[in-house]
PDB file of C-alpha atoms in Angstrom:
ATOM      1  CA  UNK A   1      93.146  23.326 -17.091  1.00 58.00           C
ATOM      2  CA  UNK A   2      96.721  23.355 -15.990  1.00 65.00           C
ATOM      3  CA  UNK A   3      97.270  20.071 -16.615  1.00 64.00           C
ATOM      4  CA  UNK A   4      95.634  20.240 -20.453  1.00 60.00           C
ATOM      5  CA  UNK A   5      97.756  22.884 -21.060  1.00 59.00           C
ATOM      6  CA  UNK A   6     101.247  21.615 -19.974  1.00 66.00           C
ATOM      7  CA  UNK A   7     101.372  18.113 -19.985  1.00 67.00           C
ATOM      8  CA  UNK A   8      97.932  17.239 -22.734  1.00 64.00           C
ATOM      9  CA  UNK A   9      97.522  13.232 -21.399  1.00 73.00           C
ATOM     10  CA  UNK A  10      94.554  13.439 -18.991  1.00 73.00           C
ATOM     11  CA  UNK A  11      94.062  10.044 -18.019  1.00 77.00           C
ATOM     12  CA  UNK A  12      95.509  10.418 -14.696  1.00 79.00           C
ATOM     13  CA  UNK A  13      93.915  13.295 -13.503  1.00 74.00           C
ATOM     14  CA  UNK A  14      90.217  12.005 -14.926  1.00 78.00           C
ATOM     15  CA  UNK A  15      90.538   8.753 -12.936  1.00 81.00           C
ATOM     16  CA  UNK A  16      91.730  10.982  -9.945  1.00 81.00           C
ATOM     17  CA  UNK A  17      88.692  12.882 -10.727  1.00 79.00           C
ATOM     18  CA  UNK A  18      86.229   9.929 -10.795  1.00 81.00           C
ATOM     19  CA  UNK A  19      87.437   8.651  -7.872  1.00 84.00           C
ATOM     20  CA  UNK A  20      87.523  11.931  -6.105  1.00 86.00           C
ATOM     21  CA  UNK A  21      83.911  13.490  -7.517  1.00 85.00           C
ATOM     22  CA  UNK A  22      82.132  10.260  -8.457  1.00 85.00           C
ATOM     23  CA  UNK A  23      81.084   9.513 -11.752  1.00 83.00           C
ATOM     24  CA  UNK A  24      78.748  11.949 -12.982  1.00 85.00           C
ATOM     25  CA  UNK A  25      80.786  14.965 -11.415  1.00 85.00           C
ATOM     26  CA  UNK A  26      84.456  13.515 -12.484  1.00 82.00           C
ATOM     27  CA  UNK A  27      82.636  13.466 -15.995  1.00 82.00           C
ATOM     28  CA  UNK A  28      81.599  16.947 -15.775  1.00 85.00           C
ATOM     29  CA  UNK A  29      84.645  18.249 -14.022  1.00 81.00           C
ATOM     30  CA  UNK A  30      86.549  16.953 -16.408  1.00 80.00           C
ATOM     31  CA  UNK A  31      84.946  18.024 -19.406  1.00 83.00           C
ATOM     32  CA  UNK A  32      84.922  21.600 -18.236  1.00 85.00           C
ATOM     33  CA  UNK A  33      88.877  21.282 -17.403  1.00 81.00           C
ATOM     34  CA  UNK A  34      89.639  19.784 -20.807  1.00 81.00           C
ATOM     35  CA  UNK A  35      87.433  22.685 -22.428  1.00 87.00           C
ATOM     36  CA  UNK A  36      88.452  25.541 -20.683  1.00 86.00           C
ATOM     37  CA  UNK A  37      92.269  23.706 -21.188  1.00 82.00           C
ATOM     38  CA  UNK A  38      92.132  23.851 -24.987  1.00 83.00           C
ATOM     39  CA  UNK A  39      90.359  27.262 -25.081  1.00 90.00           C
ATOM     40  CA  UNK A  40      93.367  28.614 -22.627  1.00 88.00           C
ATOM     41  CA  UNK A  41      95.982  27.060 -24.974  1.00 85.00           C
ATOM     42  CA  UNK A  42      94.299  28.188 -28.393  1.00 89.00           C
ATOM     43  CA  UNK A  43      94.216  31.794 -26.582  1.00 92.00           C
ATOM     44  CA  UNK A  44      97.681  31.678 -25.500  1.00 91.00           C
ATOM     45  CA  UNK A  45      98.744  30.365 -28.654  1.00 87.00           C
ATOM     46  CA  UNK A  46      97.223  32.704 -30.948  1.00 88.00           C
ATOM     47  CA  UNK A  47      97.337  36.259 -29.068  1.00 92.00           C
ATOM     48  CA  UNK A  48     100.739  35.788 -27.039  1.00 90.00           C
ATOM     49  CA  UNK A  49     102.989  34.147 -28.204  1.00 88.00           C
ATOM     50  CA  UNK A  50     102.031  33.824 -32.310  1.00 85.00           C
ATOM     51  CA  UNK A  51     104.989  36.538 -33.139  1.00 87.00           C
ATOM     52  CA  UNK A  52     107.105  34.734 -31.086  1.00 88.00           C
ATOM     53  CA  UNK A  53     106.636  31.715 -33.248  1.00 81.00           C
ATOM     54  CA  UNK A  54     106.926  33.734 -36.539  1.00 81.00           C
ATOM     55  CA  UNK A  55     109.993  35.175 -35.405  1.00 85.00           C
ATOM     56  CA  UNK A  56     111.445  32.066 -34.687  1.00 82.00           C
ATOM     57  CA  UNK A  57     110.211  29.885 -37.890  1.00 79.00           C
ATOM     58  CA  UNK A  58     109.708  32.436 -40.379  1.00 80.00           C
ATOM     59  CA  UNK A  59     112.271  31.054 -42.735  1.00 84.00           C
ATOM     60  CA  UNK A  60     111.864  27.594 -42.171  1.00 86.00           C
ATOM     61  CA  UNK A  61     111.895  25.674 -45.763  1.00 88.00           C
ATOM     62  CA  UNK A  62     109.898  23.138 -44.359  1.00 88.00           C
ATOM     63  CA  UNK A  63     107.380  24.739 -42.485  1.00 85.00           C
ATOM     64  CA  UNK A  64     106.360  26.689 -45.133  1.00 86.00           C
ATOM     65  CA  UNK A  65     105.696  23.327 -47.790  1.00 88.00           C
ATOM     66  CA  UNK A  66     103.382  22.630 -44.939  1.00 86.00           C
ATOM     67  CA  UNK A  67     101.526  25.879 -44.997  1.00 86.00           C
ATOM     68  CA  UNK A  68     101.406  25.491 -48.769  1.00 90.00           C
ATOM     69  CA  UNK A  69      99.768  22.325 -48.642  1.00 91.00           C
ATOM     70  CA  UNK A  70      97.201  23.194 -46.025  1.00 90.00           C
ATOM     71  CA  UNK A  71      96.632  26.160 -48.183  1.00 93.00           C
ATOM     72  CA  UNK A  72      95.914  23.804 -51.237  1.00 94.00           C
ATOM     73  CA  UNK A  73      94.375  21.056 -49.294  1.00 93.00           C
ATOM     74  CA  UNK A  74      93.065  21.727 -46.174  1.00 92.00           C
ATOM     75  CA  UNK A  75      90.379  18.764 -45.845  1.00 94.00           C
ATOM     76  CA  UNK A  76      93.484  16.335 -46.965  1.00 91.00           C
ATOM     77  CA  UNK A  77      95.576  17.539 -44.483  1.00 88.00           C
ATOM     78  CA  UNK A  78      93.196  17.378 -41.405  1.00 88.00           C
ATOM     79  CA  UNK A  79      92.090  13.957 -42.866  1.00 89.00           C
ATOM     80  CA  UNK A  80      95.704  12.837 -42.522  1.00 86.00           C
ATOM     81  CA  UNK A  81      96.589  14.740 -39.132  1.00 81.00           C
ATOM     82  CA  UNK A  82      94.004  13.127 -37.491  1.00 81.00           C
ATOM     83  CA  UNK A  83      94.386   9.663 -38.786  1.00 83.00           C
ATOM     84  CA  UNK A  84      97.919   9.409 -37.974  1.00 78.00           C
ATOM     85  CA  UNK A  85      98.901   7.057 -35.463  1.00 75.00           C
ATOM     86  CA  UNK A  86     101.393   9.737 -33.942  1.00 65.00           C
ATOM     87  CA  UNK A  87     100.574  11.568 -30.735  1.00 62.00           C
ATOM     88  CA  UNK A  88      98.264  14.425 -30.886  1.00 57.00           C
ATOM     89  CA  UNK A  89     100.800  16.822 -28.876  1.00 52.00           C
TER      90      UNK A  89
END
């Protein structure tokens, strides 16, 4: 979970775990680590350390054109997000 949370490319440490657990273990080991990895960061990010963020980029211009938009066009947005060829973290 560690890893998911701090570094998000978990190729190394799923071959480590296939080679370490075998296949049908790695599989479910890391399944559970990449689950309880994104439920950890979603929980961090929206209990702890949202105000933080607000503080921080409250007035940003730019930000907030993006909040509009999802606002307006959610499905459009996520539709583009995911399609991007840009990293996902």
């Amino acid at each position: 979970m560690l890893w998911e949370m701090t570094f998000g490319i978990t190729t190394p440490v799923e071959t480590a775990a296939g080679m370490a657990f075998g296949i049908k273990r790695g599989i479910l080991a890391s399944g559970c680590g990449k689950i309880g990895g994104a439920i950890c960061s979603y929980l961090l990010g929206k209990y702890i350390l949202s105000s933080r963020v607000h503080k921080a980029l409250g007035n940003n211009e730019m930000l907030s054109l993006i909040e509009d938009d999802i606002k307006e066009h959610p499905l459009k947005v996520a539709l583009i997000w995911r399609f991007s060829p840009l990293p996902e973290f």
